PDB file of C-alpha atoms in Angstrom:
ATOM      1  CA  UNK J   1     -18.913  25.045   4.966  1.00  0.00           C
ATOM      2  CA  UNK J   2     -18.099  29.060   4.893  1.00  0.00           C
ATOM      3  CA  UNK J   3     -18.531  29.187   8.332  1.00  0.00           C
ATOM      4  CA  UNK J   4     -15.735  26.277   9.034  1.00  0.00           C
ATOM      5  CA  UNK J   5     -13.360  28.118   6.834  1.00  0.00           C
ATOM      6  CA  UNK J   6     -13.863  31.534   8.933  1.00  0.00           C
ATOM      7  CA  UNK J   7     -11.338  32.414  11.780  1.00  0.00           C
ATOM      8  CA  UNK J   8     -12.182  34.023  15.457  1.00  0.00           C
ATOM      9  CA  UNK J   9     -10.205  36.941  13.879  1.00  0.00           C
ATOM     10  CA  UNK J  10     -13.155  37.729  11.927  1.00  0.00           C
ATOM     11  CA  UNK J  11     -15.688  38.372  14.698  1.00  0.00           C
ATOM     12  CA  UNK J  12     -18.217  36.057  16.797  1.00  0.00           C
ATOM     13  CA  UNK J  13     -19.292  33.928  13.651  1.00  0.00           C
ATOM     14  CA  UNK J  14     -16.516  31.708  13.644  1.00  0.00           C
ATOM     15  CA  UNK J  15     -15.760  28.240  13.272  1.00  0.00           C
ATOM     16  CA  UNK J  16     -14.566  27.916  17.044  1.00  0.00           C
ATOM     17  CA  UNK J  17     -17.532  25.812  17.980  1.00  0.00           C
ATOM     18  CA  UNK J  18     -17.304  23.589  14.872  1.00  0.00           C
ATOM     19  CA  UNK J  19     -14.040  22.979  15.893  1.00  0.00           C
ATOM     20  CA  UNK J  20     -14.857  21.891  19.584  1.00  0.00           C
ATOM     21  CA  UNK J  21     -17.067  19.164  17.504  1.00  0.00           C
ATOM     22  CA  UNK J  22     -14.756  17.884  14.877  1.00  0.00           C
ATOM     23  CA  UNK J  23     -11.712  17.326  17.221  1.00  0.00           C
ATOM     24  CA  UNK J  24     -14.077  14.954  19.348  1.00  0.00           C
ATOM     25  CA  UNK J  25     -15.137  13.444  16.020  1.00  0.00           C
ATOM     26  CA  UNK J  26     -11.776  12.913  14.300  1.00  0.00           C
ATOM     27  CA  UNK J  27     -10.436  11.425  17.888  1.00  0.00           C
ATOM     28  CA  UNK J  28     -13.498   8.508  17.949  1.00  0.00           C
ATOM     29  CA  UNK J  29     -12.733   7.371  13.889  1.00  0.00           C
ATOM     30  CA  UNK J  30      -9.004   7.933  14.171  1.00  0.00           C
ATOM     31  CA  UNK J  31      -9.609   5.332  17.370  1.00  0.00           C
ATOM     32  CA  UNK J  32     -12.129   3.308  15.520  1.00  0.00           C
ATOM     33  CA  UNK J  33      -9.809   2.865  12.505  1.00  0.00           C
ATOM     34  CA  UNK J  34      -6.628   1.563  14.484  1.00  0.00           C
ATOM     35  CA  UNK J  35      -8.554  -0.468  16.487  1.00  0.00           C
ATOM     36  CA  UNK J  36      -9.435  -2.747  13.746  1.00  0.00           C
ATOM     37  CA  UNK J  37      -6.544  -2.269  11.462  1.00  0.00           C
ATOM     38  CA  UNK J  38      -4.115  -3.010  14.611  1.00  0.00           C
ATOM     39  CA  UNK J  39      -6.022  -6.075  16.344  1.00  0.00           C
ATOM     40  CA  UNK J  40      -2.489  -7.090  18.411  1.00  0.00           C
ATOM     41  CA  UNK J  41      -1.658  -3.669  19.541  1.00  0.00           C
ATOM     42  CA  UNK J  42      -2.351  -3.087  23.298  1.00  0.00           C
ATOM     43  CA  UNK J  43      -4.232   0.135  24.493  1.00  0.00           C
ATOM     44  CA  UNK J  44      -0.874   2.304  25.434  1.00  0.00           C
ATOM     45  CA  UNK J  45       0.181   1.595  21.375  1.00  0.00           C
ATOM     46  CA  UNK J  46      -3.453   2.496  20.183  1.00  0.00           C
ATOM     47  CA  UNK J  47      -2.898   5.561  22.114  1.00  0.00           C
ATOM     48  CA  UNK J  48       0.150   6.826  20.953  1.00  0.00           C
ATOM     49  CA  UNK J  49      -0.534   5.849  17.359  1.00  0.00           C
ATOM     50  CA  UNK J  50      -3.909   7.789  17.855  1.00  0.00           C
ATOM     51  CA  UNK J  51      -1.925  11.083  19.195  1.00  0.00           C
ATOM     52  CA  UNK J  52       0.265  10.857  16.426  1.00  0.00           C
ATOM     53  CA  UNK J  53      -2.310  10.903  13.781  1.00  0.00           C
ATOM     54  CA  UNK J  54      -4.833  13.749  15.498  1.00  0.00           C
ATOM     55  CA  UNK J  55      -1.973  16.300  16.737  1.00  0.00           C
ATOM     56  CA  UNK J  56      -2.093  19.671  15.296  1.00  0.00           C
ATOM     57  CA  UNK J  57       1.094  19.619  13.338  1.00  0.00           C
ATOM     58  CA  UNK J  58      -0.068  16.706  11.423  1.00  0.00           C
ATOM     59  CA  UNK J  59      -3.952  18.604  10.778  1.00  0.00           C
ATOM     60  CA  UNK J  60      -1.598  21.542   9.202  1.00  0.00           C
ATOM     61  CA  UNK J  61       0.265  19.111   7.244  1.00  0.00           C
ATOM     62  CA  UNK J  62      -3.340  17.631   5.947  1.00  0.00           C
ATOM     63  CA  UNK J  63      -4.608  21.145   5.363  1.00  0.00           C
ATOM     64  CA  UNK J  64      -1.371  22.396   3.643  1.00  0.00           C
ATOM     65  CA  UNK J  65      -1.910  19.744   1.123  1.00  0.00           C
ATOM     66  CA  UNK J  66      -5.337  19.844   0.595  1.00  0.00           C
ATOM     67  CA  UNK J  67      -4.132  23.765   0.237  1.00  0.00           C
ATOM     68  CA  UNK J  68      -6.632  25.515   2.907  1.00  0.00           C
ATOM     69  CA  UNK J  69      -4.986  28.334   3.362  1.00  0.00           C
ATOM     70  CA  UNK J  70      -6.278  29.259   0.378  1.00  0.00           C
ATOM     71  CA  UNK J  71      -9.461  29.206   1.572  1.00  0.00           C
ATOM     72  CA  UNK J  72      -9.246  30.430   5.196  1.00  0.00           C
ATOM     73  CA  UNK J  73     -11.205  33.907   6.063  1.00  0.00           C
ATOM     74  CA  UNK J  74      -9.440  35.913   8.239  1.00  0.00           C
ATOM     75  CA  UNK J  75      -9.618  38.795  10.165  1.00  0.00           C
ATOM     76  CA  UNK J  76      -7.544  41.895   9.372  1.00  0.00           C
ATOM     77  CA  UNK J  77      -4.921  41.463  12.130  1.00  0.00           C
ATOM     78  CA  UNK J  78      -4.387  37.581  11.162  1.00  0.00           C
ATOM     79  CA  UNK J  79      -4.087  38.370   7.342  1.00  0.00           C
ATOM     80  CA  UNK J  80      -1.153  41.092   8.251  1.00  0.00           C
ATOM     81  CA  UNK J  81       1.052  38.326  10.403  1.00  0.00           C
ATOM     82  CA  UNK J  82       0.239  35.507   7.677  1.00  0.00           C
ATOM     83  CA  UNK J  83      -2.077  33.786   9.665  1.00  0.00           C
ATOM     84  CA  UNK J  84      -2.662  31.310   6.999  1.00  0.00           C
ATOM     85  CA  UNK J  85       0.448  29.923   7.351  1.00  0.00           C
ATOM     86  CA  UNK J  86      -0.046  29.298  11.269  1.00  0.00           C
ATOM     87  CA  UNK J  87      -0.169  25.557  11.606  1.00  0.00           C
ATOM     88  CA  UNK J  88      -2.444  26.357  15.080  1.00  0.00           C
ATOM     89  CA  UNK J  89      -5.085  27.734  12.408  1.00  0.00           C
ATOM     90  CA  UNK J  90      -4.684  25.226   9.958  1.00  0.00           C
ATOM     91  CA  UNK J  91      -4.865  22.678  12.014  1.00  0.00           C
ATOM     92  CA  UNK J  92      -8.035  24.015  13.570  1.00  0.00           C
ATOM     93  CA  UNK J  93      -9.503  24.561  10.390  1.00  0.00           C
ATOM     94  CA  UNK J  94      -9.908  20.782   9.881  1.00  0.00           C
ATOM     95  CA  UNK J  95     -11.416  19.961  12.610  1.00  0.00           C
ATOM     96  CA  UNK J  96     -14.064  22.370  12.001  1.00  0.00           C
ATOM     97  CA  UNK J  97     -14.536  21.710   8.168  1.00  0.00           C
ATOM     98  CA  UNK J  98     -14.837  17.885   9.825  1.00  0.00           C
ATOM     99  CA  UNK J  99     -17.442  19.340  12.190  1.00  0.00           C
ATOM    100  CA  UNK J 100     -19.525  20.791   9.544  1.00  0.00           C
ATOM    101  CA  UNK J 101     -19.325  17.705   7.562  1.00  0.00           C
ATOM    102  CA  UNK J 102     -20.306  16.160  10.386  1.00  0.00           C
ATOM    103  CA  UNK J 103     -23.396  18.730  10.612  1.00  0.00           C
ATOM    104  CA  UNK J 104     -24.406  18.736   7.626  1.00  0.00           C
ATOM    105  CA  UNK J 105     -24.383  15.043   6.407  1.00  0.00           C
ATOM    106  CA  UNK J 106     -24.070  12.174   9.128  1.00  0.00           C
ATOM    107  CA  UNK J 107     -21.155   9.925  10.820  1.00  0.00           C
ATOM    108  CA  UNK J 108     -20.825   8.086   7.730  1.00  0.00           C
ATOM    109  CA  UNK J 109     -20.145  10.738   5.501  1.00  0.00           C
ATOM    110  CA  UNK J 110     -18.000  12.358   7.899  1.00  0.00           C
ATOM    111  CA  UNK J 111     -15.646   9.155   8.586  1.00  0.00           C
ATOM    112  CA  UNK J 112     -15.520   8.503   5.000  1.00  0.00           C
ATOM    113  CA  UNK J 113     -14.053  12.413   4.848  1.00  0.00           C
ATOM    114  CA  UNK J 114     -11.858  11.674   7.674  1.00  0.00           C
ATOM    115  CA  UNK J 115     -10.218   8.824   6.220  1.00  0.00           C
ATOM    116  CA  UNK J 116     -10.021   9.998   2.745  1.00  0.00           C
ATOM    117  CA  UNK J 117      -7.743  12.953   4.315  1.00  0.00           C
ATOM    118  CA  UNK J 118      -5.327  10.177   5.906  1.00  0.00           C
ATOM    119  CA  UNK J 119      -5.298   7.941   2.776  1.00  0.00           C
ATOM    120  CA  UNK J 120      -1.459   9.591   2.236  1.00  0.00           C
TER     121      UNK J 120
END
């Protein structure tokens, strides 16, 4: 979980590939979710309802309540230009703590995490 909270502003250990793996992740049970809670909705609504719920600015707004920026390790640079308030970073943040979940339990767990974050 430390590495999902660390920034590329730190150095090469970051949480950049994590990241890569929890967007994919979040996009297949965001998808899986509206498809069965929205049985009459045709593909192009799915889709847009689906953008909606995965786009960064909404990931920030997730991680600003769930108060990450708390947590976030950054690098030197970042910390000076309040990098913890960049919604970019926040937003990425998620994915990658969803990625590690992911990692380091199974689907499961990790969709259970996923929709737990959305229950707002």
């Amino acid at each position: 979980m430390n590495l999902a909270l660390t920034h590329r502003s730190v150095g090469n250990n970051n949480n950049e590939r994590l990241e890569y793996l929890g967007d994919a992740i979040l996009g297949f049970v965001i998808a899986e979710y509206i498809f069965h809670k929205f049985p009459g909705s045709d593909e192009g609504d799915l889709t847009r309802l689906r953008a909606a719920m995965v786009k960064g600015e909404k990931l920030a707004e997730i991680a600003i309540d769930n108060q990450l920026s708390d947590r976030l390790k950054l690098g030197t640079g970042e910390l000076k230009s309040g990098g913890w308030r960049r919604k970019s970073i926040l937003a990425n943040t998620i994915e990658a703590l969803i990625g590690a979940i992911y990692l380091d339990s199974d689907v499961e767990s990790c969709r259970n995490f996923i929709l737990k974050l959305y229950q707002k």
